[in-house]
Short mmCIF file of C-alpha atoms and ligand atoms in Angstrom, two decimals:
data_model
loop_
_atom_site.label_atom_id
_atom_site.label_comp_id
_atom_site.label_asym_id
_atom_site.label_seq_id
_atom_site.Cartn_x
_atom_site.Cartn_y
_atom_site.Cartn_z
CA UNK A 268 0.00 0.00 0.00
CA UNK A 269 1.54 3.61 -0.76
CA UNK A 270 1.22 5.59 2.19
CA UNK A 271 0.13 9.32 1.77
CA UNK A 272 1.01 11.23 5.39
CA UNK A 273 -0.63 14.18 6.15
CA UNK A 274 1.52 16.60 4.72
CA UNK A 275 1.97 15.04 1.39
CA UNK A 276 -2.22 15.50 1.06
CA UNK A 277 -1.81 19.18 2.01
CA UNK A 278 0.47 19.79 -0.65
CA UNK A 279 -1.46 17.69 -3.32
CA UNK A 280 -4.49 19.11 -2.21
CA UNK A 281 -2.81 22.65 -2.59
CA UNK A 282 -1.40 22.10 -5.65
CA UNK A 283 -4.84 20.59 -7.31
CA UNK A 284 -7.66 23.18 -5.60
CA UNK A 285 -5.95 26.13 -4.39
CA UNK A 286 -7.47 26.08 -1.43
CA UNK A 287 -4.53 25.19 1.94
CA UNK A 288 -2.04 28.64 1.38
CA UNK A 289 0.85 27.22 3.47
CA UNK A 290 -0.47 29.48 6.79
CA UNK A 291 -3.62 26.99 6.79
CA UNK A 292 -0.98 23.76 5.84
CA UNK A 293 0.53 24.73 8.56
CA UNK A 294 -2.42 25.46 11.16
CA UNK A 295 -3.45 22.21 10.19
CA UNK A 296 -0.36 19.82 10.94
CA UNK A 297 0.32 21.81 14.10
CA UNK A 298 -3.39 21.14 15.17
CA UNK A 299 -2.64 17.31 14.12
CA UNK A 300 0.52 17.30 16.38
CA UNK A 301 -1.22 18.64 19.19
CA UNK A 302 -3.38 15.91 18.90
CA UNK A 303 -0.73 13.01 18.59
CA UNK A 304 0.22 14.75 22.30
CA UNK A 305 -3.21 14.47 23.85
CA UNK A 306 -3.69 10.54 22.05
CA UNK A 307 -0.12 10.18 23.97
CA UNK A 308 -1.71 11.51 27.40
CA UNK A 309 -5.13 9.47 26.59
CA UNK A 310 -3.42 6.32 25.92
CA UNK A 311 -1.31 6.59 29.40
CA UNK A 312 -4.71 6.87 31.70
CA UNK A 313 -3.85 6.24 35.13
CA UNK A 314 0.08 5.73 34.60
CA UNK A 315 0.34 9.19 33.05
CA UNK A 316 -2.30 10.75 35.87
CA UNK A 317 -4.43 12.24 33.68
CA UNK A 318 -7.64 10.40 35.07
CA UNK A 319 -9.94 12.38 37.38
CA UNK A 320 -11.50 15.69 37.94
CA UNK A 321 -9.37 18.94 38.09
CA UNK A 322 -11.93 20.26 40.91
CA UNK A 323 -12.79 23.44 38.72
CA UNK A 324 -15.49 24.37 36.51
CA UNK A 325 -15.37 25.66 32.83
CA UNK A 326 -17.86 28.69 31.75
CA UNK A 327 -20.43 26.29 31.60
CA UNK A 328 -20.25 25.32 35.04
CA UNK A 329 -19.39 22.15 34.14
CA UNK A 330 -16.74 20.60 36.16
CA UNK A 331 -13.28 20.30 34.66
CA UNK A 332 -11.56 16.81 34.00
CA UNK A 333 -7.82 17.03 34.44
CA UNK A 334 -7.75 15.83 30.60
CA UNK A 335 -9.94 18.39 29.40
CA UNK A 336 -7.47 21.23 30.82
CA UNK A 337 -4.32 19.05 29.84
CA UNK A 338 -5.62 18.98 25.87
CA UNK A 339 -6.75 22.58 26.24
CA UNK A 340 -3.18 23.84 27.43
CA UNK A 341 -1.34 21.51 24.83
CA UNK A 342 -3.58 23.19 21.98
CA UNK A 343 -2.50 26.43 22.93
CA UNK A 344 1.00 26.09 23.36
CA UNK A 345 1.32 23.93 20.38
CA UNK A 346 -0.79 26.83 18.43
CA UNK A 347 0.63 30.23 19.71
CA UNK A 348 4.34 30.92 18.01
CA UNK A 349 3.80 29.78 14.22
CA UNK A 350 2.54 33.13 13.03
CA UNK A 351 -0.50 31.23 11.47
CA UNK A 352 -3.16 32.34 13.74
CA UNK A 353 -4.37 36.07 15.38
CA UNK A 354 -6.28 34.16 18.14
CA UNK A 355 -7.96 30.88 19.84
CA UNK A 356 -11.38 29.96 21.14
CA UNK A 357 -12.35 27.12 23.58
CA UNK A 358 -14.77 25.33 25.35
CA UNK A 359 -12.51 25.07 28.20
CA UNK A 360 -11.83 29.45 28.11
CA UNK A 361 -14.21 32.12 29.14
CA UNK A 362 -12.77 34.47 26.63
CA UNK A 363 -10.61 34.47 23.81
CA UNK A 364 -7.02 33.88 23.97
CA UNK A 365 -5.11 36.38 21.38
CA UNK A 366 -1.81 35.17 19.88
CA UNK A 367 0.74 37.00 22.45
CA UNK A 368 2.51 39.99 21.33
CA UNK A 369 5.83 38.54 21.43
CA UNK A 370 4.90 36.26 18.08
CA UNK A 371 3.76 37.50 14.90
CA UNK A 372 0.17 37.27 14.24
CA UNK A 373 -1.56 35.38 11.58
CA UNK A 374 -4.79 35.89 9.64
CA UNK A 375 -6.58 32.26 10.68
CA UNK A 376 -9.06 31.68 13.85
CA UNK A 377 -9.11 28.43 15.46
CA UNK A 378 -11.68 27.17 17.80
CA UNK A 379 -11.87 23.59 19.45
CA UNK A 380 -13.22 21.53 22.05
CA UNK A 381 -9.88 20.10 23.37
CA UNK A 382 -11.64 17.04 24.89
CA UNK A 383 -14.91 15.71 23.96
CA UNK A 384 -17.08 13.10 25.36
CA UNK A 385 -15.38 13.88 29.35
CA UNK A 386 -17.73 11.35 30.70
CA UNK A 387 -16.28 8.94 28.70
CA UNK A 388 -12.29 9.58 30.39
CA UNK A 389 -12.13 7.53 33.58
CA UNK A 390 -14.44 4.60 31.59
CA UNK A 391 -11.67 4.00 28.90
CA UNK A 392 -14.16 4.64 26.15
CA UNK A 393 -13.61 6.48 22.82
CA UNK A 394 -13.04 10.55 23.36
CA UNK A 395 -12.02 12.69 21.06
CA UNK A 396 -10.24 16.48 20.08
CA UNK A 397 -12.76 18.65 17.44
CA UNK A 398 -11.11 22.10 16.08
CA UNK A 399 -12.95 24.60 13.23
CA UNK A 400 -10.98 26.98 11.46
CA UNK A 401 -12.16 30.47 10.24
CA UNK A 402 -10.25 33.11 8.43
CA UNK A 403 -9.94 36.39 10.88
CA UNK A 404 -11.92 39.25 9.34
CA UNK A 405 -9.99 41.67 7.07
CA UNK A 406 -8.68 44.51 8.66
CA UNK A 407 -9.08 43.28 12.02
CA UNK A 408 -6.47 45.05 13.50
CA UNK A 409 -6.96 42.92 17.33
CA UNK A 410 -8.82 40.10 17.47
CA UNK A 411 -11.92 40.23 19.62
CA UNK A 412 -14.98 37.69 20.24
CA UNK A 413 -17.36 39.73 17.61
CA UNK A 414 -13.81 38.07 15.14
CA UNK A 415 -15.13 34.50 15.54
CA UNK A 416 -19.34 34.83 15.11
CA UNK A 417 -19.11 34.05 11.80
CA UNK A 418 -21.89 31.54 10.35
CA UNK A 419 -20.18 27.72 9.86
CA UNK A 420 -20.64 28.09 6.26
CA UNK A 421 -17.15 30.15 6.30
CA UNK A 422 -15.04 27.58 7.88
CA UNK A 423 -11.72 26.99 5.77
CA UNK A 424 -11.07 23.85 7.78
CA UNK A 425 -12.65 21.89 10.50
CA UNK A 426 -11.70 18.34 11.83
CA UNK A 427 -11.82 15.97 14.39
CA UNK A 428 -9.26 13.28 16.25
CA UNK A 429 -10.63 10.37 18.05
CA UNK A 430 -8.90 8.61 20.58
CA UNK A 431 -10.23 5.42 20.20
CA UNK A 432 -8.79 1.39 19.59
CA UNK A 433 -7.07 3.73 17.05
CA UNK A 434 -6.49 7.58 16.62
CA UNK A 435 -8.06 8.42 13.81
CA UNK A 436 -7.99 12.42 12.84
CA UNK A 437 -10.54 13.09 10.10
CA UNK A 438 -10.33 16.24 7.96
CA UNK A 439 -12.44 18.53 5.66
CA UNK A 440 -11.11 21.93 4.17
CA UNK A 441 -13.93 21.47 1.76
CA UNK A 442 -13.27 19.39 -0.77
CA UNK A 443 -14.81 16.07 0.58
CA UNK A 444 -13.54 14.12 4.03
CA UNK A 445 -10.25 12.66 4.35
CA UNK A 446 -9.00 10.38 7.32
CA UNK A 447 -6.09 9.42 8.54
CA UNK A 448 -4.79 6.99 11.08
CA UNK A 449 -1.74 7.51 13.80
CA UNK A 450 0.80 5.12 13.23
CA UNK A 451 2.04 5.43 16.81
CA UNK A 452 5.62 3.81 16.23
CA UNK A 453 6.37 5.86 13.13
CA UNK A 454 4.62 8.58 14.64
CA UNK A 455 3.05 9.87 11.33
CA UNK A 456 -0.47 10.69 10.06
CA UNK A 457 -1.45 8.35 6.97
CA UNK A 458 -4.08 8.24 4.72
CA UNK A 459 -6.60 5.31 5.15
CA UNK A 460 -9.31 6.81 3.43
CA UNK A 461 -9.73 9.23 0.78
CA UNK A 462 -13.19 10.16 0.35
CA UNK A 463 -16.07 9.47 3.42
CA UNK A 464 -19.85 9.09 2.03
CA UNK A 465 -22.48 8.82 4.27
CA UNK A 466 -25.01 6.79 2.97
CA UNK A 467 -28.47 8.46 2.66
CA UNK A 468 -30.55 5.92 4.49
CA UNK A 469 -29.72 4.22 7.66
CA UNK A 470 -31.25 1.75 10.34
CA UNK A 471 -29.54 3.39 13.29
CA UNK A 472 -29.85 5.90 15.55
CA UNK A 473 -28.27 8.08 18.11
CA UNK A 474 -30.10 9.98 20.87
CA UNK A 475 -29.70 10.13 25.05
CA UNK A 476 -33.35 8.23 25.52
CA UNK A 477 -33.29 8.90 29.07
CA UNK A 478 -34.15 12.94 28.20
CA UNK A 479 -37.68 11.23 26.04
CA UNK A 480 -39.76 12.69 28.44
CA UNK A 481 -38.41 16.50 28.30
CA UNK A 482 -38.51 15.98 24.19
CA UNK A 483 -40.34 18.51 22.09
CA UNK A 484 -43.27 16.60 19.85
CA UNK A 485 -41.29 16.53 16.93
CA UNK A 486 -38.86 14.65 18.46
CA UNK A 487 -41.00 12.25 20.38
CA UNK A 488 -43.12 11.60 17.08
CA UNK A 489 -39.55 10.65 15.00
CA UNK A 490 -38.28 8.52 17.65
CA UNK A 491 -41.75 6.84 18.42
CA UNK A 492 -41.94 5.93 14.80
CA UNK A 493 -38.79 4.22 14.19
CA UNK A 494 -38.99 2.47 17.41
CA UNK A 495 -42.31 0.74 16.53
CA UNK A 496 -40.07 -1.02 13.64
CA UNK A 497 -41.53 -3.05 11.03
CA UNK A 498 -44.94 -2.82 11.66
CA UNK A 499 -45.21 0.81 12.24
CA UNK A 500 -45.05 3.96 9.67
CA UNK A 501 -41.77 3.09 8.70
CA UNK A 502 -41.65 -0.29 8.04
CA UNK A 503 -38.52 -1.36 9.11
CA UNK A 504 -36.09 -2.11 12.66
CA UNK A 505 -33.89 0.79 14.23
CA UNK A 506 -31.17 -0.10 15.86
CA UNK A 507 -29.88 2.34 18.75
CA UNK A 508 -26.85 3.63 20.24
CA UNK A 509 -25.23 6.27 22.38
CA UNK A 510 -21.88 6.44 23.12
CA UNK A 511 -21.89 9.75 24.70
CA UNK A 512 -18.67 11.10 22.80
CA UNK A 513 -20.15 12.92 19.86
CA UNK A 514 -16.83 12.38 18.31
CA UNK A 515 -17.22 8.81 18.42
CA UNK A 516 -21.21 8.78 17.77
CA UNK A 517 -20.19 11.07 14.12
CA UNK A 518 -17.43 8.70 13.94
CA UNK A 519 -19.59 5.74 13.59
CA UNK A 520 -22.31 7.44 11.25
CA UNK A 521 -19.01 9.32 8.79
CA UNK A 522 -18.24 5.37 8.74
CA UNK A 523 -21.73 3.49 8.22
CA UNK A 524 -24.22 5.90 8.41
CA UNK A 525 -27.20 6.62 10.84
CA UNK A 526 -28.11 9.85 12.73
CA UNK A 527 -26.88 12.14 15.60
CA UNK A 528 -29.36 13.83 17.77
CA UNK A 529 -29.35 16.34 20.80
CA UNK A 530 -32.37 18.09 20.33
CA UNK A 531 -33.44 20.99 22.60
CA UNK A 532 -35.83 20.15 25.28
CA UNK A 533 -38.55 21.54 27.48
CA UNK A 534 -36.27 21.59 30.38
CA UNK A 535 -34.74 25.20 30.33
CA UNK A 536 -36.12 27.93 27.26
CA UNK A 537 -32.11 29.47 27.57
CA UNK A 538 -30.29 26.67 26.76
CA UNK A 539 -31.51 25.39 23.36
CA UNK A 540 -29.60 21.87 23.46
CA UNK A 541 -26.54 21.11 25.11
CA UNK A 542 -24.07 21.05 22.60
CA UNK A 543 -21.89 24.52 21.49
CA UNK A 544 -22.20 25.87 18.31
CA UNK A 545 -18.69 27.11 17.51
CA UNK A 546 -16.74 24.27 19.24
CA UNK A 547 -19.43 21.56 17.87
CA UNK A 548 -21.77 21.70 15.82
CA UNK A 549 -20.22 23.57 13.31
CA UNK A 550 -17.13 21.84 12.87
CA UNK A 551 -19.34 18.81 12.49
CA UNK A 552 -21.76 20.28 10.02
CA UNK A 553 -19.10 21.17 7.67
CA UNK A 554 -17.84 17.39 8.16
CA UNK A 555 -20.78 15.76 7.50
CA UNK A 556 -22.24 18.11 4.66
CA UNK A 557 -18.90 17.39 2.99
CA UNK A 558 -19.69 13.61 3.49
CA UNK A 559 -22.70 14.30 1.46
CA UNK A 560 -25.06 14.06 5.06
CA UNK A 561 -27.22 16.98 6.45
CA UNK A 562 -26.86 18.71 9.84
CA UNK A 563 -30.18 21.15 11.18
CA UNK A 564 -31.22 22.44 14.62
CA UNK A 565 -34.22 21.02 13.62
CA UNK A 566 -35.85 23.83 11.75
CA UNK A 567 -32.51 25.25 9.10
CA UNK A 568 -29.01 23.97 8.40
CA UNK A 569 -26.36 24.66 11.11
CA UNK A 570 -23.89 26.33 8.56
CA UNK A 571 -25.95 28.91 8.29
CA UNK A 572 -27.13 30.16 11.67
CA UNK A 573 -25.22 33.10 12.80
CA UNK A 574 -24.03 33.07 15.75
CA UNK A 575 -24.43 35.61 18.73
CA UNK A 576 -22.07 34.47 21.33
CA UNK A 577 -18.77 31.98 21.41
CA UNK A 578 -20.18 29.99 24.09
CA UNK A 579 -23.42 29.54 22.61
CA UNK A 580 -25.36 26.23 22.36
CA UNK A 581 -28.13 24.63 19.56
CA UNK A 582 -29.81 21.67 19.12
CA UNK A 583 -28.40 19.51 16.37
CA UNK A 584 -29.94 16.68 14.25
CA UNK A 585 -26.66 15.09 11.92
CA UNK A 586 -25.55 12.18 9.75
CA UNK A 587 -27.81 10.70 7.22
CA UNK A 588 -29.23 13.20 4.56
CA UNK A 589 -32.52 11.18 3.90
CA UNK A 590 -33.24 11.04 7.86
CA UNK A 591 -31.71 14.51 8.81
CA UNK A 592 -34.37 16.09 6.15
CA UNK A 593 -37.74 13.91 7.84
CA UNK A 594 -36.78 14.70 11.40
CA UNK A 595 -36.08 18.69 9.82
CA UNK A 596 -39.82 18.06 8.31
CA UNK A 597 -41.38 17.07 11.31
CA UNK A 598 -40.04 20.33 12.81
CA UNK A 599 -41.15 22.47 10.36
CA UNK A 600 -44.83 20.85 9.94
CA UNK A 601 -45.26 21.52 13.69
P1 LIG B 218 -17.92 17.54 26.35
O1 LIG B 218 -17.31 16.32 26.96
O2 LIG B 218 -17.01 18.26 25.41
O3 LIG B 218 -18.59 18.44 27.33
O4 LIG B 218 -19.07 17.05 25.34
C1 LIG B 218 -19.95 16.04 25.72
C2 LIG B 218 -21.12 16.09 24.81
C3 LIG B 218 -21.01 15.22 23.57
O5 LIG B 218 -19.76 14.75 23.28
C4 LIG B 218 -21.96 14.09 23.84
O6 LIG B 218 -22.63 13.73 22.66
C5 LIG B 218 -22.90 14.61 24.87
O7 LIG B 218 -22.25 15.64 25.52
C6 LIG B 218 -23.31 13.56 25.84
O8 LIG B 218 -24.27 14.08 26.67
P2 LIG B 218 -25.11 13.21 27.71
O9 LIG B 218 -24.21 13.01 28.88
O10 LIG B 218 -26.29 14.09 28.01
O11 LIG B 218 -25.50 11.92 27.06
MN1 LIG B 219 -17.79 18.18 23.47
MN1 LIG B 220 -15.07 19.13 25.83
#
């Protein structure tokens, strides 16, 4: 087999679409290193003492794992001196963290979630690292949070890693979805698959049951009807499953299909879902759109909702187009 790394697809890809100028080539395999670091720390658990809480609380009140600070401060460090970028976002950070004086500053904006799917840490189940990359307004002269609400739709780049039985970082910078696999001994990127489809129609889906009786009608009514299988309206058997890593549930669907749901629910009007936009749903839109599936809040596509604040959350409905567009219906009709 003729292995492709990383870099030799950035080039290629350069050379054939125009499209990765060697500030966003860069961005990218730094953003790929940083990720080989946190697989490294993942893959150590309890011998490297990264297991546990951190005993602090991000933005969203939610308390800190030791991993999710750990990946957050290797994505920084790993991200601040190559001149690609004029700032950072993350999940982890109240604010924005601008590229320090003392380096020069770049025209690129990256956001991530540094760990996703915490719950997941001290279980040894797949987690993952999600980053979106947006080009910094022109003639921003310092970056500032108003910098980064741009709609998903003008992401340059957006990608994932998963830490799973293997690291696998997947990649879009808009001309389809590329994967590649960690080769821990050679410690190199390569290419295991060129092009991800989604199929359009799938059997399985993804949704945390135990919020059914908060769900919105929509909801209930699309879940309800696959669940009563071959006899019901749909005429066929669902099969279920959460893994509570949204990496690793859009992981599974980028691979075989199905769809992703965390829908907003009647529990609190301010907090429409609990996933973020920028860190999220966004980065996964692009993915998945690029993989020829859909991604909504329900009601329009997630690329083009424009966003109001970093931290902000939505509901998101992703993976197969065919399913993605009922569920979207059922929203709509209501
Ligand atoms: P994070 O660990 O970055 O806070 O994200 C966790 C998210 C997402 O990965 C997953 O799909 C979802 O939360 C799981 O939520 P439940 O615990 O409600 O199932
Ligand atoms: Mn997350
Ligand atoms: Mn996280």
């Amino acid at each position: 087999m003729k292995r492709i790394s990383l870099t030799q697809h950035l080039i290629e890809e350069q050379r054939l679409h125009n499209n990765i100028p060697a500030e966003l080539r860069l961005l990218i395999e730094v953003v790929a290193r940083a990720c080989k670091t946190i697989s490294h720390a993942v893959g150590k658990g309890a011998l490297g003492e990264v297991l546990g809480s951190a005993d602090s609380e991000n933005v969203q009140g939610e308390v800190q794992k030791k991993l999710d600070i750990i990946s957050n401060d290797i994505l920084l460090q790993a991200n601040e001196w190559g001149g690609h970028l004029a700032a950072m976002a993350s999940e982890e950070m109240e604010t924005i963290h601008p590229i320090p004086n003392r380096y020069p500053m770049g025209e690129y904006l990256l956001l991530f979630d540094p760990l996703d799917g915490s719950s997941n840490i001290d279980v040894n189940v797949s987690i993952g690292t999600i980053f979106s990359v947006l080009k910094a307004p022109a003639g921003m002269s310092a970056p500032n949070e108003q910098a980064f609400l741009q709609p998903g739709s003008q992401q340059v780049a957006a990608g994932y890693a998963v830490y799973g039985p293997q690291t696998v970082l997947v990649l879009t910078t808009g001309n389809g979805v590329q994967s590649f696999t960690l080769d821990r001994e050679m410690g190199s990127w390569v290419m295991t698959q060129r092009e991800a489809k989604i199929p359009e129609d799938t059997k399985e889906y993804a949704i945390n049951a135990s919020n059914a009786r908060h769900w919105f009608a929509p909801v209930q009514r699309y879940v309800d009807e696959m669940n009563a299988g071959k006899t019901g309206p749909r005429a066929k058997d669902f099969n279920m499953r959460w893994i509570a890593s949204m990496v690793a549930d859009v992981h599974r669907i980028l691979t075989r299909g199905g769809i992703f749901m965390y829908p907003a629910d009647a529990r609190d009007p301010d907090k429409p879902g609990k996933l973020r936009l920028m860190y999220e749903a966004n980065p996964m839109a692009f993915i998945v759109e690029q993989a020829g599936g859909a991604a909504t809040n329900g009601k329009e596509r997630i690329l083009d909702i424009q966003p109001t604040s970093l931290h902000q959350r939505v509901a998101v409905f992703l993976g197969s187009k065919n399913e993605v567009d009922l569920v979207t219906g059922y929203h709509n009709e209501a």
